Coordinates of C-alpha atoms in Angstrom, one line a residue:
Chain A
M1105 CA 0.0 0.0 0.0
T1106 CA 1.8 3.2 -1.1
S1107 CA 0.5 6.3 -0.2
P1108 CA -2.3 7.8 -2.5
A1109 CA -1.0 10.1 -5.1
L1110 CA -1.3 13.7 -4.0
E1111 CA -2.1 16.5 -6.4
T1112 CA 0.9 18.6 -7.3
D1113 CA -0.1 21.7 -5.2
Y1114 CA -0.4 19.6 -2.2
M1115 CA 3.0 17.9 -3.1
E1116 CA 4.6 21.5 -3.5
T1117 CA 3.5 22.5 -0.1
I1118 CA 5.0 19.3 1.4
D1119 CA 8.0 19.7 -0.5
G1120 CA 8.4 23.3 0.6
L1121 CA 8.2 22.3 4.3
V1122 CA 10.7 19.6 3.8
S1123 CA 13.1 21.7 2.3
H1124 CA 12.6 24.3 5.0
F1125 CA 13.8 21.6 7.3
Q1126 CA 16.7 20.6 5.4
D1127 CA 17.8 24.1 5.0
N1128 CA 17.7 24.6 8.9
L1129 CA 19.7 21.2 9.6
P1130 CA 22.8 22.7 10.8
V1131 CA 20.5 24.6 13.7
F1132 CA 18.9 21.3 14.6
E1133 CA 22.5 19.5 14.7
T1134 CA 23.7 22.2 17.1
F1135 CA 20.1 21.8 19.0
L1136 CA 20.8 18.2 19.4
K1137 CA 24.3 18.5 20.4
Q1138 CA 23.0 21.0 23.3
L1139 CA 20.5 18.4 24.5
R1140 CA 23.0 15.8 24.4
S1141 CA 25.2 17.7 26.7
V1142 CA 22.3 18.1 29.0
V1143 CA 21.4 14.4 29.3
E1144 CA 25.2 13.6 29.4
H1145 CA 25.6 15.5 32.5
A1146 CA 27.4 13.4 35.4
T1147 CA 24.3 13.7 37.8
L1148 CA 22.3 11.7 35.3
Q1149 CA 24.7 9.0 34.4
P1150 CA 24.3 6.8 37.5
Y1151 CA 20.7 6.1 36.4
I1152 CA 21.2 5.9 32.4
H1153 CA 22.1 2.9 30.7
S1154 CA 22.6 4.4 27.2
I1155 CA 21.5 7.4 25.1
K1156 CA 20.3 7.2 21.6
T1157 CA 19.8 10.6 19.8
R1158 CA 18.8 11.3 16.0
I1159 CA 17.4 14.1 13.7
K1160 CA 14.5 13.0 11.6
D1161 CA 15.3 11.8 8.2
P1162 CA 13.8 14.4 5.9
N1163 CA 12.2 11.5 3.8
H1164 CA 10.5 10.3 7.0
L1165 CA 9.2 13.9 7.5
R1166 CA 8.0 13.9 4.1
N1167 CA 6.1 10.6 4.6
K1168 CA 4.6 11.8 7.7
L1169 CA 3.3 15.1 6.1
V1170 CA 1.9 13.1 3.3
R1171 CA 0.0 11.0 5.6
K1172 CA -1.1 14.0 7.7
M1173 CA -2.4 15.5 4.3
V1174 CA -4.3 12.4 3.2
V1175 CA -6.0 12.4 6.4
A1176 CA -6.8 16.0 6.1
L1177 CA -8.3 15.5 2.4
E1178 CA -10.4 12.7 3.8
G1179 CA -12.0 14.9 6.2
G1180 CA -9.8 14.4 9.4
P1181 CA -7.9 17.0 11.3
P1182 CA -6.9 19.9 8.9
F1183 CA -3.4 20.2 7.5
D1184 CA -2.3 23.1 9.5
Y1185 CA 1.7 23.1 9.0
T1186 CA 3.4 26.0 7.8
S1187 CA 7.0 26.9 7.6
E1188 CA 6.3 29.3 10.5
N1189 CA 5.1 26.5 12.8
L1190 CA 6.6 23.3 11.5
F1191 CA 9.6 23.2 14.0
R1192 CA 6.9 23.6 16.8
Q1193 CA 4.1 21.4 15.5
I1194 CA 6.3 18.5 14.9
N1195 CA 8.1 17.6 18.2
D1196 CA 10.3 14.9 17.1
L1197 CA 12.4 16.6 14.5
V1198 CA 15.2 16.3 17.0
G1199 CA 15.0 13.2 19.3
V1200 CA 16.8 12.0 22.2
R1201 CA 16.1 8.6 24.0
L1202 CA 17.3 7.8 27.4
L1203 CA 17.4 4.1 28.4
H1204 CA 17.4 2.9 32.0
L1205 CA 17.0 -0.2 33.8
Y1206 CA 13.8 -0.1 35.8
T1207 CA 10.8 2.1 36.4
R1208 CA 11.3 3.1 39.9
Q1209 CA 14.5 5.0 38.8
M1210 CA 12.1 7.6 37.1
G1211 CA 11.6 9.7 40.3
D1212 CA 15.1 10.3 40.5
I1213 CA 15.6 10.8 36.7
H1214 CA 12.5 13.3 36.3
R1215 CA 13.8 15.4 39.3
I1216 CA 17.4 15.4 38.0
L1217 CA 16.5 15.9 34.2
T1218 CA 14.1 18.7 34.8
D1219 CA 16.5 20.5 37.0
L1220 CA 19.2 20.2 34.3
L1221 CA 17.0 21.3 31.4
D1222 CA 16.0 24.4 33.7
E1223 CA 19.6 25.1 34.4
H1224 CA 20.3 25.2 30.6
R1225 CA 17.4 27.4 30.0
F1226 CA 15.1 24.9 28.1
T1227 CA 11.3 25.0 28.9
V1228 CA 9.6 21.8 29.3
I1229 CA 6.4 22.3 27.7
E1230 CA 5.0 18.9 28.4
A1231 CA 6.0 16.0 30.5
S1232 CA 3.9 12.9 30.5
A1233 CA 3.9 9.1 30.6
R1234 CA 2.3 6.7 28.2
T1235 CA 1.3 3.7 30.0
W1236 CA -1.5 1.2 30.4
D1237 CA -0.7 -0.4 33.8
L1238 CA -2.5 0.9 36.7
E1239 CA 0.3 0.5 39.3
S1240 CA 2.5 2.4 36.9
K1241 CA 0.0 5.1 36.4
A1242 CA -0.2 5.6 40.3
Y1243 CA 3.5 5.7 40.5
F1244 CA 4.1 8.4 37.7
K1245 CA 1.3 10.5 39.5
S1246 CA 3.1 10.1 42.7
I1247 CA 6.4 11.6 41.2
G1248 CA 4.5 14.6 39.3
I1249 CA 4.4 13.1 36.0
E1250 CA 1.0 13.1 34.3
T1251 CA -0.1 10.0 32.6
R1252 CA -1.8 9.0 29.4
D1253 CA -3.7 6.0 28.4
S1254 CA -2.2 4.0 25.6
D1255 CA -4.3 1.6 23.7
S1256 CA -1.4 0.3 21.6
L1257 CA 0.5 -0.6 24.7
Y1258 CA 3.3 1.6 24.0
T1259 CA 4.7 2.8 27.1
S1260 CA 7.4 5.6 27.6
V1261 CA 7.8 9.1 29.3
H1262 CA 8.0 12.0 27.0
Y1263 CA 9.3 15.2 27.5
I1264 CA 8.7 18.3 24.8
V1265 CA 11.3 20.8 25.3
D1266 CA 11.8 24.3 23.8
P1267 CA 14.9 26.3 23.8
T1268 CA 12.7 29.7 24.1
A1269 CA 14.8 31.1 21.5
R1270 CA 13.6 33.5 18.6
T1271 CA 12.1 30.8 16.5
P1272 CA 9.7 28.4 18.2
R1273 CA 11.2 24.9 18.0
T1274 CA 10.7 21.7 20.1
A1275 CA 12.5 18.6 20.6
E1276 CA 11.2 15.4 22.4
I1277 CA 13.1 13.4 24.9
Q1278 CA 11.9 9.8 25.7
V1279 CA 12.8 8.1 28.7
R1280 CA 12.2 4.3 29.0
T1281 CA 13.3 1.1 30.4
L1282 CA 15.3 -1.5 28.5
A1283 CA 12.4 -3.9 28.5
E1284 CA 9.9 -1.3 27.0
E1285 CA 12.7 -0.6 24.6
I1286 CA 12.4 -4.1 23.3
W1287 CA 8.7 -3.7 22.7
G1288 CA 9.0 -0.2 21.2
E1289 CA 11.7 -1.6 18.7
V1290 CA 9.8 -4.8 17.8
D1291 CA 6.5 -2.7 17.3
H1292 CA 8.4 -0.1 15.3
T1293 CA 10.1 -2.3 13.0
I1294 CA 6.9 -4.3 12.2
N1295 CA 4.3 -1.4 12.2
Y1296 CA 6.2 1.4 10.6
P1297 CA 5.9 3.0 8.6
R1298 CA 3.2 0.5 7.4
K1299 CA 1.0 -1.2 9.9
S1300 CA 1.4 -4.9 9.8
E1301 CA -1.7 -6.5 8.3
S1302 CA -0.9 -9.9 10.2
H1303 CA -3.6 -10.6 13.0
S1304 CA -1.0 -12.9 14.8
C1305 CA 1.6 -10.3 14.8
R1306 CA -0.6 -7.9 16.4
E1307 CA -1.9 -10.5 18.9
Q1308 CA 1.8 -11.5 19.9
L1309 CA 2.6 -7.8 20.3
M1310 CA -0.1 -7.3 22.7
A1311 CA 1.2 -10.5 24.5
L1312 CA 5.0 -9.1 24.4
A1313 CA 3.6 -5.8 26.1
R1314 CA 2.8 -7.8 29.1
V1315 CA 6.0 -9.6 29.1
T1316 CA 8.1 -6.6 28.8
S1317 CA 6.0 -4.7 31.3
G1318 CA 6.3 -7.7 33.8
C1319 CA 9.9 -7.5 33.0
S1320 CA 10.4 -4.0 34.1
R1321 CA 8.2 -4.8 37.1
L1322 CA 10.5 -7.7 37.9
V1323 CA 13.6 -5.6 37.7
D1324 CA 11.9 -3.1 39.9
S1325 CA 11.5 -5.9 42.5
I1326 CA 15.0 -7.2 42.1
F1327 CA 16.5 -3.7 42.6
A1328 CA 14.4 -3.1 45.7
T1329 CA 15.6 -6.2 47.1
H1330 CA 19.1 -5.6 46.2
I1331 CA 18.9 -2.1 47.8
D1332 CA 17.6 -3.6 51.1
S1333 CA 20.3 -6.1 51.3
L1334 CA 23.0 -3.5 50.7
R1335 CA 21.4 -1.4 53.5
A1336 CA 21.1 -4.3 55.8
A1337 CA 24.9 -5.3 55.1
S1338 CA 25.9 -1.7 55.8
E1339 CA 24.1 -1.7 59.0
A1340 CA 25.7 -4.8 59.9
L1341 CA 29.1 -3.5 59.2
T1342 CA 28.4 -0.3 61.4
V1343 CA 27.2 -2.3 64.4
V1344 CA 30.4 -4.5 64.2
S1345 CA 32.6 -1.3 64.0
A1346 CA 31.0 0.1 66.8
D1347 CA 31.2 -2.9 69.1
G1348 CA 34.9 -3.5 68.9
P1349 CA 37.9 -3.8 66.7
A1350 CA 37.0 -2.7 63.2
T1351 CA 37.2 -5.9 61.4
A1352 CA 34.8 -6.1 58.7
R1353 CA 34.5 -9.9 57.9
P1354 CA 35.5 -10.8 54.3
R1355 CA 32.8 -11.9 52.1
Chain B
M1248 CA 9.2 41.6 14.9
E1249 CA 11.5 41.0 18.1
S1250 CA 9.8 41.1 21.6
A1251 CA 10.1 44.4 23.2
N1252 CA 11.9 43.3 26.4
L1253 CA 15.1 42.4 24.4
P1254 CA 18.2 44.0 25.8
L1255 CA 19.0 47.1 24.2
R1256 CA 21.8 47.8 21.6
A1257 CA 23.0 51.4 21.4
T1258 CA 22.0 52.7 17.9
A1259 CA 25.1 54.2 16.5
V1260 CA 26.1 52.9 13.2
R1261 CA 29.0 50.5 13.8
L1262 CA 31.5 49.7 11.1
A1263 CA 34.8 48.4 10.5
L1264 CA 37.3 48.9 7.4
F1265 CA 38.4 45.4 7.3
N1266 CA 41.0 43.3 5.4
H1267 CA 43.0 40.7 7.1
K1268 CA 46.0 41.3 5.0
G1269 CA 48.4 43.7 7.0
G1270 CA 49.8 46.8 5.6
V1271 CA 47.0 47.9 3.5
G1272 CA 46.6 51.0 5.5
K1273 CA 43.6 50.2 7.6
T1274 CA 44.7 52.2 10.7
T1275 CA 45.6 55.4 8.7
L1276 CA 42.4 55.0 6.7
T1277 CA 40.1 54.5 9.8
M1278 CA 41.6 57.5 11.4
N1279 CA 41.3 59.7 8.6
V1280 CA 37.8 58.8 7.6
A1281 CA 36.8 59.1 11.3
R1282 CA 38.3 62.5 11.6
A1283 CA 36.7 63.7 8.3
M1284 CA 33.4 62.2 9.5
A1285 CA 33.7 64.1 12.8
K1286 CA 34.5 67.5 10.8
L1287 CA 31.3 66.9 9.1
G1288 CA 29.6 67.0 12.4
K1289 CA 29.0 63.5 13.4
R1290 CA 30.1 62.4 16.9
V1291 CA 32.6 59.6 16.3
L1292 CA 34.1 56.9 18.4
V1293 CA 36.9 55.1 17.3
V1294 CA 37.7 51.8 19.1
D1295 CA 41.2 50.6 19.1
S1296 CA 40.5 46.8 19.1
D1297 CA 44.0 45.9 17.6
P1298 CA 46.2 44.4 20.3
Q1299 CA 49.0 46.3 18.6
C1300 CA 47.4 49.6 19.7
N1301 CA 48.6 51.3 16.6
L1302 CA 45.6 53.5 16.4
T1303 CA 46.1 54.6 20.0
S1304 CA 49.8 55.3 19.5
L1305 CA 48.6 57.4 16.4
L1306 CA 46.1 59.5 18.4
V1307 CA 47.7 59.8 21.7
E1308 CA 51.1 61.0 23.0
D1309 CA 53.6 58.3 23.8
E1310 CA 53.7 59.1 27.4
V1311 CA 50.0 59.0 27.8
V1312 CA 50.1 55.6 26.1
N1313 CA 52.7 54.2 28.2
D1314 CA 50.7 55.4 31.3
L1315 CA 47.5 53.8 29.9
L1316 CA 49.3 50.5 29.3
D1317 CA 51.1 50.7 32.8
T1318 CA 47.8 50.8 34.8
S1319 CA 45.3 49.2 32.6
D1320 CA 45.4 46.1 34.7
A1321 CA 44.9 48.0 37.8
P1322 CA 41.4 48.7 39.2
E1323 CA 41.5 52.3 38.0
G1324 CA 42.5 51.1 34.2
Q1325 CA 41.3 53.2 31.4
T1326 CA 41.8 51.0 28.3
I1327 CA 39.7 48.7 26.5
W1328 CA 41.3 45.8 28.5
S1329 CA 40.4 47.6 31.6
A1330 CA 36.7 47.4 30.6
L1331 CA 36.8 43.7 29.5
K1332 CA 39.1 42.3 32.4
P1333 CA 36.2 41.5 34.6
I1334 CA 34.8 39.0 31.8
V1335 CA 37.9 37.4 31.4
E1336 CA 38.7 36.7 35.0
A1337 CA 34.8 35.9 35.5
T1338 CA 34.7 38.4 38.3
G1339 CA 31.6 40.4 37.0
D1340 CA 30.3 42.4 34.1
V1341 CA 32.1 44.8 31.7
R1342 CA 33.4 48.0 33.5
Y1343 CA 32.6 51.4 32.0
I1344 CA 35.7 53.4 31.0
P1345 CA 35.3 56.8 29.4
P1346 CA 36.7 57.3 26.1
I1347 CA 39.3 60.0 25.4
E1348 CA 38.2 63.2 23.8
L1349 CA 40.0 64.2 20.5
P1350 CA 39.2 67.4 18.7
H1351 CA 36.2 67.8 16.5
G1352 CA 33.9 65.5 18.3
M1353 CA 36.0 62.4 18.0
F1354 CA 36.4 59.9 20.9
L1355 CA 38.9 57.1 21.2
L1356 CA 38.7 53.9 23.2
P1357 CA 42.3 53.1 23.9
G1358 CA 43.6 49.8 22.9
D1359 CA 45.5 47.4 25.0
I1360 CA 48.2 44.8 24.3
R1361 CA 46.4 42.6 26.7
L1362 CA 43.5 42.5 24.4
A1363 CA 45.3 39.2 23.0
E1364 CA 44.5 37.5 26.4
F1365 CA 40.7 38.6 25.8
E1366 CA 40.9 37.2 22.2
Q1367 CA 42.3 33.7 23.6
E1368 CA 39.2 33.5 26.0
L1369 CA 37.1 34.6 23.0
G1370 CA 38.0 31.3 21.4
T1371 CA 36.6 29.2 24.0
M1372 CA 33.6 31.4 24.5
W1373 CA 32.4 30.9 21.0
G1374 CA 32.2 27.3 21.6
E1375 CA 30.2 28.0 24.9
C1376 CA 27.8 30.0 22.7
F1377 CA 27.1 26.9 20.7
Q1378 CA 26.3 25.1 24.1
R1379 CA 24.1 28.1 25.1
R1380 CA 26.2 28.9 28.0
T1381 CA 25.6 32.5 29.6
R1382 CA 29.2 32.8 29.8
G1383 CA 29.9 32.4 26.2
F1384 CA 27.2 35.0 25.4
R1385 CA 28.4 37.5 27.9
G1386 CA 32.1 36.9 26.7
T1387 CA 31.3 37.0 23.1
T1388 CA 29.2 40.3 23.4
A1389 CA 31.4 42.0 26.2
L1390 CA 33.0 44.4 23.5
S1391 CA 29.6 45.4 22.2
T1392 CA 28.4 46.1 25.5
V1393 CA 31.5 48.3 26.1
V1394 CA 30.6 50.2 23.1
N1395 CA 27.2 50.4 24.0
Q1396 CA 28.0 52.1 27.2
V1397 CA 30.2 54.8 25.5
V1398 CA 27.5 55.4 22.6
W1399 CA 24.8 56.1 25.0
K1400 CA 26.9 58.4 27.3
Y1401 CA 28.4 60.3 24.6
G1402 CA 25.7 60.4 22.0
I1403 CA 27.9 58.5 19.5
D1404 CA 26.5 58.4 16.0
Y1405 CA 29.3 56.5 14.3
V1406 CA 31.6 53.8 15.6
F1407 CA 34.9 52.7 13.9
Y1408 CA 36.4 49.5 14.9
D1409 CA 40.1 49.2 13.9
S1410 CA 41.1 45.8 14.0
G1411 CA 44.3 43.8 13.4
P1412 CA 45.2 42.0 10.3
N1413 CA 44.0 38.5 11.0
I1414 CA 40.7 36.5 10.8
G1415 CA 40.7 35.5 14.7
A1416 CA 38.1 35.2 17.3
L1417 CA 38.4 38.9 18.1
N1418 CA 37.8 40.2 14.6
R1419 CA 35.0 37.7 14.3
T1420 CA 33.2 39.3 17.2
I1421 CA 34.0 42.8 16.0
L1422 CA 32.6 41.9 12.4
L1423 CA 29.6 40.4 13.9
D1424 CA 28.8 43.5 15.9
C1425 CA 29.3 45.8 13.0
D1426 CA 26.3 46.9 10.9
F1427 CA 28.6 47.6 8.0
F1428 CA 32.3 47.0 6.8
A1429 CA 34.2 48.1 3.8
I1430 CA 37.1 46.5 2.3
P1431 CA 40.5 48.6 2.1
A1432 CA 42.7 46.9 -0.4
A1433 CA 46.4 47.7 -1.5
C1434 CA 46.9 47.4 -5.2
D1435 CA 48.9 44.4 -5.2
L1436 CA 48.3 40.4 -5.8
F1437 CA 48.3 39.7 -2.0
S1438 CA 45.8 41.8 -1.3
V1439 CA 43.5 40.4 -4.0
R1440 CA 44.2 37.1 -2.7
A1441 CA 43.2 38.2 0.8
I1442 CA 39.9 39.2 -0.3
K1443 CA 39.0 35.7 -1.5
T1444 CA 39.6 34.4 1.9
L1445 CA 37.7 37.3 3.6
G1446 CA 34.5 36.7 1.7
H1447 CA 34.3 32.9 2.7
T1448 CA 35.4 33.7 6.1
L1449 CA 32.8 36.3 6.8
A1450 CA 30.0 33.9 5.4
N1451 CA 31.1 31.3 7.8
W1452 CA 31.2 33.5 10.8
I1453 CA 27.7 35.0 9.9
R1454 CA 26.3 31.5 9.1
D1455 CA 27.6 30.1 12.5
W1456 CA 26.3 33.0 14.6
D1457 CA 23.0 32.5 12.9
T1458 CA 22.8 29.0 14.3
I1459 CA 24.0 30.3 17.7
A1460 CA 21.4 33.1 17.6
E1461 CA 18.5 30.8 16.5
L1462 CA 19.0 28.6 19.5
A1463 CA 19.9 31.3 22.1
P1464 CA 17.6 32.2 24.9
K1465 CA 15.3 34.9 23.7
D1466 CA 16.1 37.4 26.4
I1467 CA 19.8 37.5 26.2
Y1468 CA 21.9 40.3 24.3
L1469 CA 23.3 39.1 21.1
L1470 CA 25.3 40.5 18.3
P1471 CA 23.4 41.5 15.2
G1472 CA 25.6 39.1 13.2
Q1473 CA 24.8 40.7 9.8
P1474 CA 27.5 43.2 8.8
H1475 CA 26.6 44.6 5.4
L1476 CA 29.1 45.4 2.8
L1477 CA 29.5 49.1 1.6
G1478 CA 32.1 48.5 -1.0
Y1479 CA 36.0 48.7 -1.3
I1480 CA 38.6 51.3 -1.1
P1481 CA 41.9 51.1 -3.0
Q1482 CA 44.9 52.1 -1.2
R1483 CA 48.2 53.6 -1.5
Y1484 CA 48.6 53.7 -5.4
K1485 CA 50.8 56.3 -7.0
M1486 CA 49.3 58.8 -9.5
Y1487 CA 50.7 59.9 -12.8
G1488 CA 48.8 62.5 -14.7
G1489 CA 45.9 62.6 -12.4
K1490 CA 45.3 58.9 -12.6
P1491 CA 46.6 55.8 -10.8
S1492 CA 49.9 54.9 -12.4
M1493 CA 50.5 52.0 -14.7
Q1494 CA 52.0 49.8 -11.9
F1495 CA 48.7 50.2 -9.9
A1496 CA 46.0 51.0 -12.2
P1497 CA 45.4 47.1 -13.5
F1498 CA 44.8 46.1 -9.8
I1499 CA 41.7 48.2 -9.1
P1500 CA 39.3 46.2 -11.8
L1501 CA 41.1 43.1 -10.2
I1502 CA 40.0 44.1 -6.9
E1503 CA 36.5 45.0 -8.0
K1504 CA 36.1 41.6 -9.8
T1505 CA 37.3 39.7 -6.8
V1506 CA 34.9 41.6 -4.5
R1507 CA 32.0 40.7 -6.8
S1508 CA 33.0 37.1 -7.2
D1509 CA 34.3 36.2 -3.7
V1510 CA 32.5 38.7 -1.3
I1511 CA 29.3 39.8 -2.9
A1512 CA 28.4 36.4 -4.7
V1513 CA 29.2 34.6 -1.4
L1514 CA 27.4 36.9 0.8
T1515 CA 24.4 37.0 -1.4
R1516 CA 24.2 33.2 -0.9
V1517 CA 23.9 33.5 2.9
N1518 CA 21.5 36.6 2.7
P1519 CA 21.2 38.9 -0.2
L1520 CA 20.5 41.8 2.1
L1521 CA 24.2 41.9 3.3
V1522 CA 24.9 43.3 -0.1
A1523 CA 22.0 45.5 -0.4
E1524 CA 24.2 48.8 0.2
A1525 CA 26.8 47.6 -2.0
V1526 CA 25.6 49.5 -5.0
S1527 CA 27.4 51.1 -7.8
P1528 CA 30.2 52.4 -7.7
L1529 CA 31.3 49.5 -5.5
R1530 CA 34.6 51.5 -5.2
L1531 CA 33.7 54.0 -2.3
G1532 CA 36.8 56.2 -3.1
G1533 CA 40.5 55.8 -3.4
V1534 CA 43.3 56.8 -1.3
K1535 CA 46.6 57.3 -3.1
D1536 CA 49.9 57.0 -1.9
F1537 CA 50.2 60.3 0.3
G1538 CA 54.0 59.6 0.5
S1539 CA 55.8 61.8 3.2
L1540 CA 52.4 63.4 4.2
A1541 CA 51.4 60.1 5.5
T1542 CA 54.5 59.6 7.5
A1543 CA 54.3 63.0 9.0
S1544 CA 50.5 62.0 9.8
Q1545 CA 51.5 59.1 11.8
R1546 CA 54.4 61.1 13.4
E1547 CA 52.4 64.0 14.3
G1548 CA 49.0 62.0 15.3
V1549 CA 46.9 64.3 13.0
A1550 CA 44.9 63.7 9.8
I1551 CA 46.8 63.8 6.7
S1552 CA 45.3 66.9 5.7
E1553 CA 46.5 68.4 8.8
V1554 CA 50.3 67.7 8.8
S1555 CA 52.8 70.4 9.1
T1556 CA 54.8 69.2 5.8
G1557 CA 53.9 69.1 2.3
T1558 CA 52.1 71.7 0.0
Q1559 CA 48.7 73.2 0.7
E1560 CA 47.4 71.6 -2.5
Q1561 CA 48.4 68.0 -1.1
R1562 CA 46.9 68.4 2.0
D1563 CA 43.8 69.6 0.1
I1564 CA 43.8 66.6 -2.0
A1565 CA 43.9 64.7 1.3
E1566 CA 41.0 66.5 2.8
D1567 CA 38.9 66.1 -0.3
T1568 CA 39.5 62.4 -0.3
F1569 CA 38.7 61.7 3.0
E1570 CA 35.7 63.9 3.1
D1571 CA 34.4 62.1 -0.2
L1572 CA 35.0 58.8 1.5
A1573 CA 33.1 59.9 4.7
K1574 CA 30.2 61.4 3.0
R1575 CA 29.9 58.4 1.0
I1576 CA 29.6 56.1 3.8
I1577 CA 27.3 58.5 5.7
D1578 CA 25.1 58.3 2.5
R1579 CA 25.3 54.5 2.3
T1580 CA 24.7 53.8 6.0
S1581 CA 21.9 56.6 6.3
G1582 CA 19.0 54.1 6.3
A1583 CA 20.8 51.8 9.2
V1584 CA 19.6 53.9 12.3
M1585 CA 16.1 53.1 11.6
R1586 CA 16.7 49.1 11.5

């Protein structure tokens, strides 16, 4: 299924928008470097497994705009992209993804990341978690992140940031666990840019979401246990050294 | 267009007679054109932004220069370094220093050999601008801020930066602070060659600054970063029978051709407005070799038209030369105050 042929006028509009983006690539590259230097800050490193960054491929932007145009022509939401608002309307022209191990790290990550962004004078215009799990929903709320339901079972925390510069421009920072990344990557490969027509694949993806969600939850539990045991060990050590000769027993 | 709470830039017209080839007579030209402009009734500030301090030595007695340089690092220092030092040492914002008042409504911000230290920091600060660091913006705009203060306090109409012959970090911030620039060129092959790198270097500076400015926090003071070309000024050619002599004459069309192909064409690709004032004639005037009068001007610290040697006719020619240049520059830049 290729995208339906659009009339020349519509294609010219889209081409104009794409070339406007291409003309501005040096600015987006610098924007990305600036964001990288924020997320690579030492205070965040203990929580982060890895960082992925990318600037949107102009061809992917073109496809996205074509899809939006088709939807608009079919009576859906109007196509309201212009060269004045393109960089604000499309949030993921610059994308940064932070991967971490387990969901309960998110409280610290959220606090440190928003502080860093603030210090670097980026405005967070939106911070929200896509989730379908009731327990996660309650957790995100408790750390001050609003949640959105996710019918596709996609889960991730999204930040939309704006440098508050002379041209409005946004970037997206995604934060998710390694297990969520597995689901996200499998889903992306199978369903993007064209949705898989296989019913079984869809079914299996729904099941995979339960597995990866359970996996994140299990890692939460493992680390909770691990931290407890470290704490117990360190208390034992304190007791030993307070009682007599400071001889910690070798393990 | 821009939001109203932007930090203010003083509205004097800022320009540089810039060519990174040394020995094209930049300092002599700057001093003489500035003086001619002052005589036409404009309030003119000349900024000695060359660590070599040639302009300051030209306009101020040796003893005073020595004294200025001896004390410039102290809290009561009175040179451009004294103004910028708090930025380099990260102890605060630029310090106001009053300019030296010269005859005819002309003012001088005295240079300093220590500007070289500021220039070293500017290299790092440029990178910090790319990272959106406040220190980078503050350092890169420091010289512009120093000039703002003098312009406001003294009601200056025109600012001339006299810069050293290189394409270093200091000249980058100077050119990006200028509203206009003109290219002085000697009539030789090296000078023509230099014009080629000049155009491309400027284009890169402007593009880079544009990227920085696009992403800079909205409320921060920035350089305008759009130096418009006014034209070129051939320099130091000998005359024969009322025209440039055979030895020099062929270089003038060559200079013009190079300015068109390697400055105008290159800047047009960045932004056509950068060459909007570079109309015909591209040649703003010409400064012939004034020989012993030029030497005397340097020795006596006065304009070529005011030296104690030479004939009255020679001095009148000098007077007319620089007055014509000053008038043409005023004419081409007159729309600028409104921008």
